[in-house]
XYZ file of C-alpha atoms in Angstrom:
719
model
C -46.638 26.125 -118.577
C -49.651 28.439 -118.748
C -51.315 29.589 -115.470
C -55.144 29.459 -115.667
C -56.177 32.595 -113.733
C -59.863 32.125 -114.410
C -60.005 28.708 -112.650
C -57.405 29.086 -109.859
C -58.080 32.544 -108.380
C -61.714 31.930 -107.374
C -60.569 28.898 -105.434
C -58.019 30.992 -103.481
C -60.690 33.537 -102.664
C -62.951 30.814 -101.288
C -60.155 29.432 -99.123
C -59.244 32.901 -97.791
C -62.881 33.667 -97.002
C -63.283 30.352 -95.153
C -60.100 30.911 -93.149
C -61.170 34.463 -92.307
C -64.574 33.280 -91.136
C -62.906 30.528 -89.056
C -60.556 33.024 -87.435
C -63.417 35.430 -86.744
C -65.359 32.553 -85.136
C -62.425 31.522 -82.899
C -61.749 35.085 -81.801
C -65.403 35.749 -81.233
C -65.854 32.527 -79.238
C -62.778 33.313 -77.123
C -64.043 36.838 -76.511
C -67.474 35.485 -75.581
C -65.979 32.989 -73.079
C -63.654 35.592 -71.627
C -66.389 38.166 -71.171
C -69.635 36.312 -70.693
C -68.397 32.907 -69.318
C -65.371 34.012 -67.283
C -66.948 33.074 -63.946
C -67.732 29.557 -65.162
C -64.230 28.843 -66.458
C -62.647 30.358 -63.352
C -64.546 27.823 -61.250
C -63.461 25.003 -63.572
C -59.797 26.044 -63.262
C -60.107 26.059 -59.482
C -61.245 22.453 -59.647
C -58.354 21.485 -61.883
C -55.638 23.437 -60.021
C -55.061 23.676 -56.258
C -52.849 26.613 -55.352
C -50.529 27.123 -52.355
C -50.442 23.577 -51.041
C -47.927 23.665 -48.134
C -44.993 21.252 -48.147
C -43.938 20.536 -44.547
C -40.256 20.877 -43.673
C -38.485 18.128 -41.772
C -37.878 19.155 -38.169
C -34.232 19.174 -37.091
C -32.738 16.677 -34.661
C -31.643 17.281 -31.085
C -28.219 15.728 -30.594
C -26.138 14.840 -27.555
C -22.699 16.358 -27.017
C -21.087 13.506 -28.959
C -23.613 13.531 -31.806
C -26.058 10.832 -30.708
C -29.677 11.481 -31.659
C -31.787 12.322 -28.599
C -34.883 13.531 -30.465
C -35.744 13.115 -34.128
C -38.771 13.315 -36.412
C -39.712 10.026 -38.043
C -42.697 9.365 -40.320
C -45.673 7.441 -38.970
C -48.763 6.362 -40.838
C -52.412 5.508 -40.385
C -53.693 3.064 -42.976
C -57.129 3.158 -44.621
C -59.160 1.377 -47.290
C -61.414 2.950 -49.901
C -63.832 0.195 -50.890
C -65.580 2.206 -53.631
C -63.945 2.604 -57.036
C -64.252 5.861 -58.970
C -64.009 6.957 -62.588
C -65.957 9.517 -64.619
C -66.682 6.800 -67.157
C -69.463 4.637 -65.648
C -68.328 1.580 -67.571
C -64.699 1.896 -66.386
C -65.941 2.533 -62.839
C -68.081 -0.625 -62.852
C -65.212 -2.746 -64.199
C -62.792 -1.375 -61.606
C -65.297 -1.963 -58.777
C -65.878 -5.546 -59.892
C -62.144 -6.209 -60.038
C -61.530 -4.662 -56.592
C -64.370 -6.668 -54.996
C -63.146 -9.859 -56.639
C -59.574 -9.340 -55.440
C -60.735 -8.546 -51.909
C -62.897 -11.670 -51.822
C -60.229 -13.984 -53.268
C -57.283 -12.581 -51.285
C -59.055 -11.766 -48.006
C -57.450 -14.657 -46.106
C -53.910 -13.904 -47.258
C -54.389 -10.173 -46.626
C -55.682 -10.872 -43.092
C -52.848 -13.285 -42.337
C -50.342 -10.754 -43.622
C -51.781 -7.988 -41.456
C -51.657 -10.271 -38.417
C -48.003 -11.011 -39.141
C -47.237 -7.286 -39.305
C -49.435 -6.414 -36.302
C -49.379 -9.493 -34.033
C -51.479 -7.784 -31.343
C -54.519 -8.343 -33.601
C -55.594 -11.724 -34.943
C -56.132 -12.596 -38.585
C -59.815 -13.042 -37.755
C -59.980 -9.508 -36.431
C -58.629 -8.069 -39.697
C -60.906 -10.304 -41.757
C -64.006 -9.123 -39.913
C -62.739 -5.541 -40.056
C -62.357 -5.555 -43.848
C -65.739 -7.272 -44.356
C -67.466 -4.663 -42.219
C -65.884 -1.811 -44.155
C -67.005 -3.324 -47.460
C -70.590 -3.730 -46.215
C -70.622 -0.065 -45.219
C -69.156 0.899 -48.609
C -66.746 3.120 -46.701
C -64.304 5.365 -48.514
C -62.209 6.068 -45.410
C -62.116 2.841 -43.418
C -59.376 2.560 -40.768
C -57.730 -0.855 -41.094
C -55.637 -0.597 -37.896
C -56.352 1.812 -35.083
C -52.813 2.860 -34.165
C -50.152 4.706 -36.059
C -47.570 2.482 -37.683
C -43.909 2.824 -38.619
C -42.495 3.271 -42.105
C -41.248 -0.335 -42.101
C -44.722 -1.613 -41.205
C -46.252 0.562 -43.915
C -43.847 -0.829 -46.516
C -44.711 -4.377 -45.384
C -48.407 -3.611 -45.863
C -47.694 -2.404 -49.394
C -46.381 -5.879 -50.209
C -49.757 -7.526 -49.540
C -52.180 -8.524 -52.342
C -54.469 -5.674 -53.475
C -52.654 -3.248 -51.127
C -49.632 -3.186 -53.439
C -51.699 -1.612 -56.192
C -52.007 2.139 -56.614
C -54.604 3.814 -54.360
C -56.729 4.583 -57.433
C -56.795 0.937 -58.414
C -56.583 -1.032 -55.173
C -58.098 1.452 -52.699
C -55.377 1.093 -50.016
C -53.853 4.404 -48.881
C -52.232 6.030 -45.853
C -52.044 9.335 -44.016
C -48.518 10.402 -43.081
C -47.579 12.071 -39.802
C -44.256 13.316 -38.501
C -43.797 11.865 -35.016
C -41.087 13.039 -32.638
C -39.118 10.068 -31.343
C -36.623 9.865 -28.472
C -34.292 6.862 -28.795
C -33.327 7.138 -25.104
C -36.913 7.256 -23.858
C -37.533 9.616 -20.947
C -33.859 10.499 -20.448
C -33.655 14.296 -19.854
C -37.135 14.602 -21.317
C -38.107 17.839 -19.522
C -34.969 19.533 -20.798
C -35.187 18.185 -24.342
C -38.884 19.063 -24.514
C -41.813 17.681 -26.483
C -44.311 18.487 -29.239
C -48.081 18.436 -29.110
C -49.430 15.109 -30.352
C -49.893 15.065 -34.102
C -48.639 18.628 -34.528
C -45.326 20.270 -35.242
C -45.919 22.603 -32.321
C -43.516 22.666 -29.375
C -44.716 22.442 -25.774
C -41.661 23.021 -23.585
C -37.915 22.513 -23.185
C -35.331 22.960 -25.926
C -37.988 22.007 -28.478
C -39.815 25.227 -27.578
C -36.806 27.469 -26.904
C -35.168 26.582 -30.257
C -38.429 26.008 -32.153
C -37.713 28.477 -34.961
C -34.343 26.825 -35.631
C -35.612 23.246 -35.464
C -38.828 23.868 -37.395
C -37.385 24.980 -40.706
C -39.548 26.674 -43.383
C -42.509 25.209 -45.223
C -42.423 24.993 -48.977
C -45.264 25.691 -51.411
C -46.658 23.696 -54.275
C -49.731 23.590 -56.422
C -51.594 20.548 -57.621
C -53.010 20.267 -61.088
C -55.191 17.577 -62.631
C -53.839 16.123 -65.860
C -55.676 13.224 -67.536
C -57.551 12.402 -64.315
C -54.377 12.319 -62.222
C -53.273 14.902 -59.680
C -49.700 16.080 -60.097
C -47.827 18.120 -57.476
C -45.734 20.953 -58.873
C -43.218 22.415 -56.393
C -43.108 26.204 -56.462
C -40.971 26.868 -53.367
C -39.031 23.881 -51.939
C -39.110 23.415 -48.142
C -36.070 24.230 -46.004
C -35.498 21.491 -43.422
C -34.812 22.545 -39.851
C -31.327 22.757 -38.370
C -30.028 20.295 -35.790
C -29.063 21.549 -32.338
C -26.097 20.004 -30.527
C -26.706 19.939 -26.788
C -24.174 19.641 -23.990
C -25.874 16.512 -22.585
C -23.741 13.376 -22.269
C -26.023 10.348 -22.582
C -24.013 8.056 -20.319
C -23.599 10.742 -17.630
C -27.317 11.479 -17.828
C -28.037 7.786 -17.296
C -25.591 7.644 -14.363
C -27.196 10.630 -12.640
C -30.746 9.414 -13.213
C -30.134 5.940 -11.827
C -28.272 7.225 -8.765
C -30.994 9.759 -7.934
C -33.889 7.358 -8.540
C -32.379 4.739 -6.281
C -32.088 7.190 -3.398
C -35.553 8.667 -3.957
C -37.023 5.197 -3.578
C -34.865 4.466 -0.516
C -35.967 7.577 1.412
C -39.431 7.985 -0.149
C -38.593 11.402 -1.588
C -41.244 13.532 -3.273
C -39.118 15.465 -5.771
C -35.489 14.950 -6.762
C -33.032 16.987 -8.805
C -29.495 16.217 -9.968
C -27.455 18.482 -12.253
C -23.912 17.759 -13.432
C -21.927 20.626 -14.957
C -18.527 20.873 -16.608
C -16.531 23.392 -14.585
C -14.602 25.245 -17.298
C -17.454 25.650 -19.797
C -20.644 25.518 -17.737
C -21.843 22.701 -20.028
C -24.740 20.857 -18.421
C -23.723 17.225 -18.929
C -26.709 15.760 -17.073
C -29.933 17.177 -15.649
C -32.478 14.978 -13.879
C -35.873 16.032 -12.508
C -38.004 13.361 -10.849
C -41.420 13.748 -9.198
C -43.301 11.001 -7.398
C -46.693 10.608 -9.105
C -49.939 9.360 -7.569
C -49.216 5.807 -8.712
C -45.885 5.834 -6.847
C -43.810 5.985 -10.053
C -41.172 8.700 -10.467
C -41.404 10.666 -13.705
C -40.032 13.849 -15.245
C -43.051 16.168 -15.231
C -41.387 19.520 -14.467
C -37.911 20.967 -14.883
C -37.500 21.592 -11.142
C -33.767 22.240 -11.472
C -34.360 25.482 -13.355
C -37.925 26.406 -12.336
C -38.246 25.744 -8.589
C -37.727 28.845 -6.468
C -37.105 27.607 -2.942
C -35.132 28.666 0.100
C -31.788 26.909 -0.447
C -30.900 26.359 3.198
C -27.359 25.656 4.311
C -25.744 25.590 0.856
C -26.256 29.375 1.011
C -23.979 29.657 4.054
C -20.907 29.431 1.835
C -21.941 32.629 0.051
C -22.530 34.391 3.381
C -19.116 33.480 4.812
C -17.487 34.436 1.504
C -18.972 37.959 1.716
C -17.642 38.456 5.257
C -14.189 37.133 4.323
C -14.025 39.325 1.214
C -15.098 42.438 3.117
C -12.461 41.764 5.779
C -15.105 41.453 8.498
C -13.805 38.027 9.538
C -10.724 35.871 9.005
C -10.471 32.138 8.560
C -8.656 31.920 11.893
C -11.501 33.590 13.837
C -13.753 31.832 16.334
C -17.397 32.283 17.259
C -19.357 31.151 20.309
C -22.433 29.069 19.406
C -23.343 28.343 23.033
C -25.390 25.258 23.808
C -26.961 25.097 20.337
C -29.614 27.775 21.012
C -29.113 31.517 20.641
C -31.614 34.341 20.833
C -31.500 36.586 17.767
C -33.647 39.709 18.081
C -36.448 37.946 19.936
C -36.306 34.666 17.980
C -34.357 31.578 18.945
C -31.840 30.304 16.407
C -31.002 26.596 16.778
C -28.241 24.336 15.540
C -29.092 20.826 14.401
C -27.404 19.354 17.519
C -29.014 21.656 20.081
C -30.484 18.701 21.960
C -26.925 17.390 22.436
C -25.603 20.665 23.807
C -24.445 22.445 20.646
C -20.916 23.160 19.412
C -19.851 25.882 21.915
C -16.830 27.840 20.591
C -15.829 26.884 17.038
C -13.624 28.278 14.263
C -14.859 29.804 10.992
C -14.008 26.633 9.010
C -15.873 24.549 11.600
C -18.909 26.797 11.206
C -19.284 25.468 7.630
C -17.926 21.989 8.386
C -20.684 21.423 10.953
C -23.185 23.762 9.237
C -23.803 25.834 12.364
C -26.800 28.131 11.952
C -25.776 30.121 15.020
C -22.179 30.488 13.882
C -23.065 31.892 10.443
C -25.916 34.111 11.626
C -23.858 35.608 14.488
C -20.893 36.354 12.222
C -23.124 38.083 9.665
C -25.469 39.853 12.089
C -22.694 41.266 14.250
C -20.845 42.650 11.234
C -23.723 43.827 9.006
C -26.660 44.578 11.337
C -26.184 48.325 10.829
C -25.579 47.982 7.089
C -27.566 44.986 5.764
C -27.528 46.489 2.277
C -23.748 46.043 2.191
C -24.141 42.326 2.899
C -26.673 41.952 0.086
C -24.409 43.969 -2.216
C -21.711 41.415 -1.433
C -24.007 38.566 -2.479
C -24.740 40.217 -5.825
C -21.033 40.954 -6.249
C -20.410 37.197 -5.964
C -23.073 36.515 -8.567
C -25.658 35.239 -6.093
C -29.056 36.593 -7.081
C -28.163 37.744 -10.600
C -30.444 36.532 -13.440
C -29.049 33.634 -15.476
C -31.345 34.175 -18.505
C -31.317 30.495 -19.381
C -32.540 29.492 -22.868
C -35.408 27.448 -21.449
C -38.962 28.698 -21.173
C -40.172 28.647 -17.571
C -36.789 29.071 -15.912
C -36.930 30.915 -12.604
C -34.635 33.760 -11.619
C -33.104 34.067 -8.116
C -34.851 36.343 -5.646
C -32.543 37.879 -3.073
C -34.227 40.602 -1.062
C -32.751 44.082 -0.707
C -33.426 46.056 2.493
C -33.978 49.364 0.673
C -36.421 47.856 -1.801
C -38.327 45.816 0.793
C -38.391 48.105 3.815
C -41.955 47.246 4.830
C -41.074 43.545 5.232
C -37.505 43.945 6.436
C -37.021 43.220 10.136
C -34.030 42.755 12.404
C -34.359 38.980 12.055
C -34.241 39.128 8.226
C -30.444 39.381 8.040
C -29.504 36.445 10.349
C -32.077 34.167 8.746
C -31.097 35.241 5.234
C -27.475 34.373 6.017
C -28.383 30.691 6.592
C -30.480 30.270 3.438
C -33.918 31.551 4.333
C -35.612 34.764 3.143
C -34.263 34.038 -0.375
C -35.469 31.909 -3.285
C -32.956 30.358 -5.633
C -33.413 27.572 -8.223
C -30.994 24.632 -7.808
C -29.129 25.447 -11.014
C -28.324 28.951 -9.708
C -26.808 27.463 -6.550
C -24.753 25.118 -8.729
C -23.597 28.042 -10.882
C -22.180 29.738 -7.765
C -20.323 26.607 -6.598
C -19.100 26.018 -10.147
C -17.516 29.480 -10.037
C -15.646 28.523 -6.857
C -14.325 25.437 -8.659
C -13.492 27.508 -11.769
C -10.888 29.715 -10.038
C -13.533 32.339 -9.295
C -14.864 32.758 -12.854
C -18.655 32.404 -13.047
C -19.905 31.026 -16.357
C -23.481 30.712 -17.533
C -24.926 27.186 -17.651
C -24.874 26.084 -21.283
C -27.415 23.624 -22.695
C -26.761 24.032 -26.441
C -23.272 24.452 -27.812
C -23.867 24.486 -31.571
C -26.273 24.434 -34.495
C -25.493 22.099 -37.382
C -26.830 21.243 -40.816
C -26.018 17.966 -42.549
C -23.272 17.279 -40.022
C -21.546 20.655 -40.471
C -21.481 23.315 -37.761
C -23.158 26.539 -38.879
C -23.116 28.330 -35.523
C -21.416 27.788 -32.187
C -22.502 29.186 -28.831
C -19.431 30.385 -26.912
C -18.910 30.076 -23.180
C -20.627 33.073 -21.594
C -18.909 34.654 -18.590
C -21.221 36.182 -15.969
C -18.505 37.272 -13.516
C -14.802 37.349 -14.320
C -14.016 37.022 -10.615
C -16.504 36.494 -7.786
C -13.952 37.301 -5.096
C -10.250 37.812 -4.458
C -7.808 34.881 -4.812
C -7.190 34.914 -1.039
C -10.876 34.583 -0.204
C -11.290 31.935 -2.892
C -8.434 29.820 -1.480
C -9.909 30.075 2.019
C -13.355 28.973 0.833
C -11.969 26.089 -1.226
C -9.961 24.824 1.744
C -13.038 24.973 3.959
C -15.282 23.185 1.418
C -12.757 20.350 1.173
C -12.823 20.055 4.985
C -16.647 19.863 4.920
C -16.326 16.577 3.029
C -13.151 15.163 4.572
C -13.963 15.977 8.216
C -17.401 17.599 8.414
C -21.032 16.710 7.724
C -20.395 16.002 4.034
C -18.386 12.791 4.490
C -20.976 10.686 2.660
C -20.280 12.699 -0.516
C -16.585 11.853 -0.417
C -14.625 9.300 -2.357
C -11.541 7.340 -1.355
C -10.018 7.643 -4.845
C -10.074 11.438 -5.176
C -10.925 14.475 -3.084
C -14.372 16.067 -3.144
C -15.401 19.557 -1.969
C -18.841 20.889 -1.255
C -21.512 21.912 1.225
C -24.527 20.182 2.722
C -27.938 21.801 2.901
C -31.106 21.135 4.914
C -34.028 23.564 4.988
C -37.604 23.411 6.191
C -39.996 24.236 3.364
C -42.718 26.806 3.989
C -46.138 25.394 3.066
C -48.818 27.937 2.310
C -50.388 30.071 5.028
C -49.225 27.608 7.672
C -45.593 28.589 7.114
C -43.155 25.999 8.417
C -45.593 24.269 10.757
C -48.429 23.132 8.521
C -49.189 19.418 8.709
C -46.278 17.094 7.988
C -42.946 18.900 7.951
C -41.439 19.167 4.490
C -37.690 19.504 3.929
C -35.367 20.426 1.090
C -32.115 18.527 1.523
C -29.150 19.009 -0.768
C -25.469 18.674 -1.425
C -23.613 20.926 -3.849
C -19.933 20.696 -4.685
C -17.253 19.750 -7.198
C -14.578 17.133 -7.894
C -11.642 16.447 -7.867
C -10.870 19.165 -5.328
C -7.397 20.169 -6.585
C -8.221 20.256 -10.300
C -12.029 20.407 -10.522
C -13.534 18.960 -13.679
C -17.193 18.773 -12.710
C -19.580 20.451 -10.310
C -22.819 18.825 -9.201
C -25.898 19.512 -7.110
C -28.287 16.910 -5.712
C -31.481 18.227 -4.094
C -34.428 16.246 -2.731
C -37.740 17.351 -1.274
C -39.162 14.963 1.305
C -41.564 14.803 4.210
C -40.556 13.974 7.762
C -37.333 13.104 9.530
C -34.594 12.081 9.150
C -33.684 14.876 6.742
C -29.971 15.272 6.057
C -28.356 16.852 3.026
C -25.036 15.198 3.771
C -26.365 11.809 4.782
C -29.051 11.448 2.091
C -27.931 13.567 -0.889
C -24.201 13.040 -0.287
C -24.281 9.350 -1.324
C -25.975 10.273 -4.618
C -23.288 12.893 -5.289
C -20.579 10.351 -4.437
C -22.014 7.711 -6.766
C -22.299 10.187 -9.646
C -18.742 11.434 -9.086
C -17.292 7.920 -8.871
C -19.104 6.734 -12.004
C -18.193 9.813 -14.033
C -14.515 9.656 -13.115
C -14.358 5.926 -13.843
C -16.258 6.378 -17.103
C -13.079 7.102 -19.043
C -13.565 10.790 -19.745
C -10.718 11.402 -17.316
C -9.240 7.967 -17.066
C -6.918 8.722 -14.190
C -9.502 8.508 -11.416
C -6.712 9.202 -8.929
C -6.018 12.485 -10.697
C -5.919 14.369 -7.421
C -3.420 11.942 -5.892
C 0.340 11.576 -6.244
C 1.130 11.620 -9.959
C 3.936 9.084 -9.482
C 1.686 6.430 -7.971
C -0.171 3.737 -9.917
C -3.810 3.715 -8.985
C -5.347 0.248 -8.581
C -9.040 0.284 -7.659
C -10.829 -2.178 -5.405
C -12.900 -4.526 -7.565
C -16.008 -6.110 -6.085
C -16.570 -9.843 -6.181
C -19.105 -11.037 -8.731
C -19.131 -10.887 -12.523
C -15.492 -11.150 -13.532
C -16.303 -10.625 -17.202
C -17.673 -7.144 -16.514
C -14.642 -6.373 -14.310
C -12.215 -7.388 -17.077
C -13.960 -5.106 -19.601
C -13.708 -2.100 -17.269
C -10.090 -2.794 -16.293
C -9.125 -3.143 -19.950
C -10.859 0.142 -20.744
C -9.016 1.928 -17.928
C -5.687 0.235 -18.742
C -5.366 -1.102 -15.193
C -3.203 -4.261 -14.842
C -4.785 -7.474 -13.548
C -4.139 -11.203 -13.194
C -6.720 -13.941 -13.784
C -6.758 -17.692 -13.355
C -8.719 -18.578 -16.511
C -7.789 -18.738 -20.176
C -11.158 -18.728 -21.910
C -12.294 -15.536 -23.606
C -15.936 -16.357 -22.771
C -16.264 -14.325 -19.574
C -19.837 -13.027 -19.847
C -21.131 -15.361 -17.116
C -17.896 -16.022 -15.266
C -18.154 -15.432 -11.507
C -15.376 -15.087 -9.000
C -13.458 -13.103 -6.364
C -11.130 -10.130 -6.734
C -8.419 -8.713 -4.476
C -6.264 -5.596 -4.710
C -2.655 -6.650 -5.161
C -1.246 -3.137 -4.875
C 0.163 -2.986 -8.405
C -2.620 -5.015 -10.031
C -5.996 -6.689 -9.463
C -5.967 -10.442 -8.776
C -9.068 -12.310 -9.943
C -9.972 -15.932 -9.174
C -12.891 -17.645 -10.905
C -15.461 -19.783 -9.072
C -17.903 -22.388 -10.304
C -21.186 -21.934 -8.458
C -23.559 -24.932 -8.741
C -27.187 -24.086 -9.488
C -28.402 -26.273 -6.607
C -26.739 -24.392 -3.731
C -27.026 -20.900 -2.238
C -24.123 -18.787 -3.557
C -21.916 -16.683 -1.337
C -22.724 -13.111 -2.380
C -20.770 -11.400 0.396
C -18.395 -8.834 -1.079
C -20.522 -8.371 -4.211
C -22.416 -5.328 -5.395
C -26.203 -5.381 -5.274
C -26.712 -6.009 -9.003
C -24.530 -9.132 -9.122
C -25.964 -10.433 -5.853
C -29.547 -10.037 -7.068
C -28.764 -11.734 -10.368
C -27.165 -14.768 -8.747
C -29.858 -15.224 -6.113
C -32.883 -14.551 -8.320
C -31.563 -16.845 -11.061
C -31.790 -19.676 -8.507
C -35.410 -18.971 -7.648
C -34.737 -17.180 -4.361
C -36.638 -14.114 -3.172
C -34.523 -11.281 -1.801
C -35.028 -8.540 0.746
C -32.378 -5.823 0.752
C -31.262 -3.517 3.543
C -28.705 -0.720 3.253
C -26.506 0.279 0.330
C -22.999 -0.438 -0.905
C -21.479 -3.948 -0.758
C -23.111 -7.108 0.615
C -21.579 -8.018 3.987
C -24.242 -10.396 5.398
C -26.765 -12.885 4.071
C -29.415 -14.696 6.132
C -29.101 -18.084 4.405
C -25.631 -19.566 4.807
C -23.633 -20.155 1.601
C -23.524 -23.699 0.196
C -26.948 -24.531 1.695
C -29.269 -26.509 -0.566
C -31.716 -24.279 -2.427
C -35.451 -24.438 -1.791
C -37.277 -22.527 -4.520
C -39.152 -19.474 -3.195
C -37.053 -19.145 -0.034
C -36.691 -15.546 1.144
C -33.089 -14.506 1.763
C -32.195 -11.239 3.518
C -29.002 -9.442 2.517
C -27.446 -6.417 4.191
C -25.182 -3.911 2.478
C -22.819 -1.263 3.761
C -20.293 1.134 2.263
């Protein structure tokens, strides 16, 4: 085959020239756009690509000691409607707008009914008018429902006509928020903490102290527009926050809160604190802070247990006596003369609480604490340390009283125990005797508890622990060990003496109300006048800080606890008014099943059978089964939820007899607890007035009387 050079080659040259010219044009156009139109195309790219769009990390959970969620971040939404369609093509935009308007008009009734079903607080008519108004305004950001809604509610809305379409097509869209939720409501809220509304920014509590751990790290993405749709491209994925495992026990927290609240209402207290601590570890199992608000309702508005710096009063006397015993200045067998209840101390009169009744006269060192004698403590300390007050204060610091606790909670207060050498201008001869009985010092309640916990813990002082671990996806990544503040606060001899005396305070002294018949309790009462501004202790109504601090069971302490209440006016008694709260907490905790042998401090060979109150036999059976305590009953049915009856202690078991109580007669509630008595009486239309606490022993309307609806019945309770 012959190749025709004359005809073919010119064609190749033409093609090459055309391709060369095309290439030169492309390169020239690119160079022109890069040099002369670079600003324009940079602006276009900015419109098509959004850089560094943050991706929020999920905040970690706050868990209870046994893994229950106490605070968690859950999504919430606000829902909106865009009534105006959009597309760069005017024809497509008009068609989409016509379709959206038609769907809204045809489905308005079903949409409104559906919204009413999801949000029953608003009528279908309300939603119908709301959507019509938004359409008339041609709004692009019209709020359909004013409040934030849950994820479930949002998903239900997405099932409605029109709303189930994509936002571009149907116009329905939502804004997502991360809302911090607490499944147990206000339980331990000041300790757990809170976030600012609508922000992932901590305000106080563990939320603030562990914010960097809980928060996690934001991710980064960029958004690019492809074929009129925005796509999110993840550049750096977010790192979700870690969970923190607290030491709080939910049921113990509930026990402490209910016991404290009940007493605050009974005595009209202003502020109440209750802290329950595990002796060996310092784990704070419950911490309650209640303040009476202007509307009369008690709420947690401040963490008083860790922040309040107040003169502790008589609970401080234990530390004073311990110093003197440890220094060999006094012995447990010594006596001191307290006179007739009044004693002049360097120009000021010191008084005992019973001075109007003639005082205690000559009493022993144990009796000084048993009866909380101001004169006894102050004389013992003043006579032995008047010439060397610094040595007494050194002894307090040696015991761990006054040392900083450095708690992991923002706003925690540190103890303030004055030193004579550092405060010479304000140190007088009366400073030492008054300091010895709990004045002239400022200590937060949790610091007082830490000292008593050390006494219970064989002399080892441990730091209160609020968080014991950090976890991720259920696996522990870090544990916080028990932190020892003092290996030994005093010698074993001094410790044994103090522990014996503290047990006597409850068994024979002013702390009897804190005791329990099932196990031994040890502790100390406290009552102090509260200085109020420039008026000192005599400004207006007298304010008192009453308290009881101790541990249980006495022989093998498992828990320590402090109950402190601020109140106005008399009577003001740490033993009589805080002791019952301590007793109720101790009884409930020991019966809870953590330590099932509630008679742990008793003879190990004996079988403990508790006294069971009359009332709801079904509840009694559940508890007895849980505690493995034997019982006998006179019914066979397993339906015991509403079964009422009487119970007696048979020595080796509990005997229970059921009773049928007709609805038409007044039931006999004597021998029942308050809850069962109220339920039975109120369910029959009776109104109740209650006096006292404990078990019902008297009722004003005789049992078996015919019921008249609305009748007021008085019941009296006693322990």
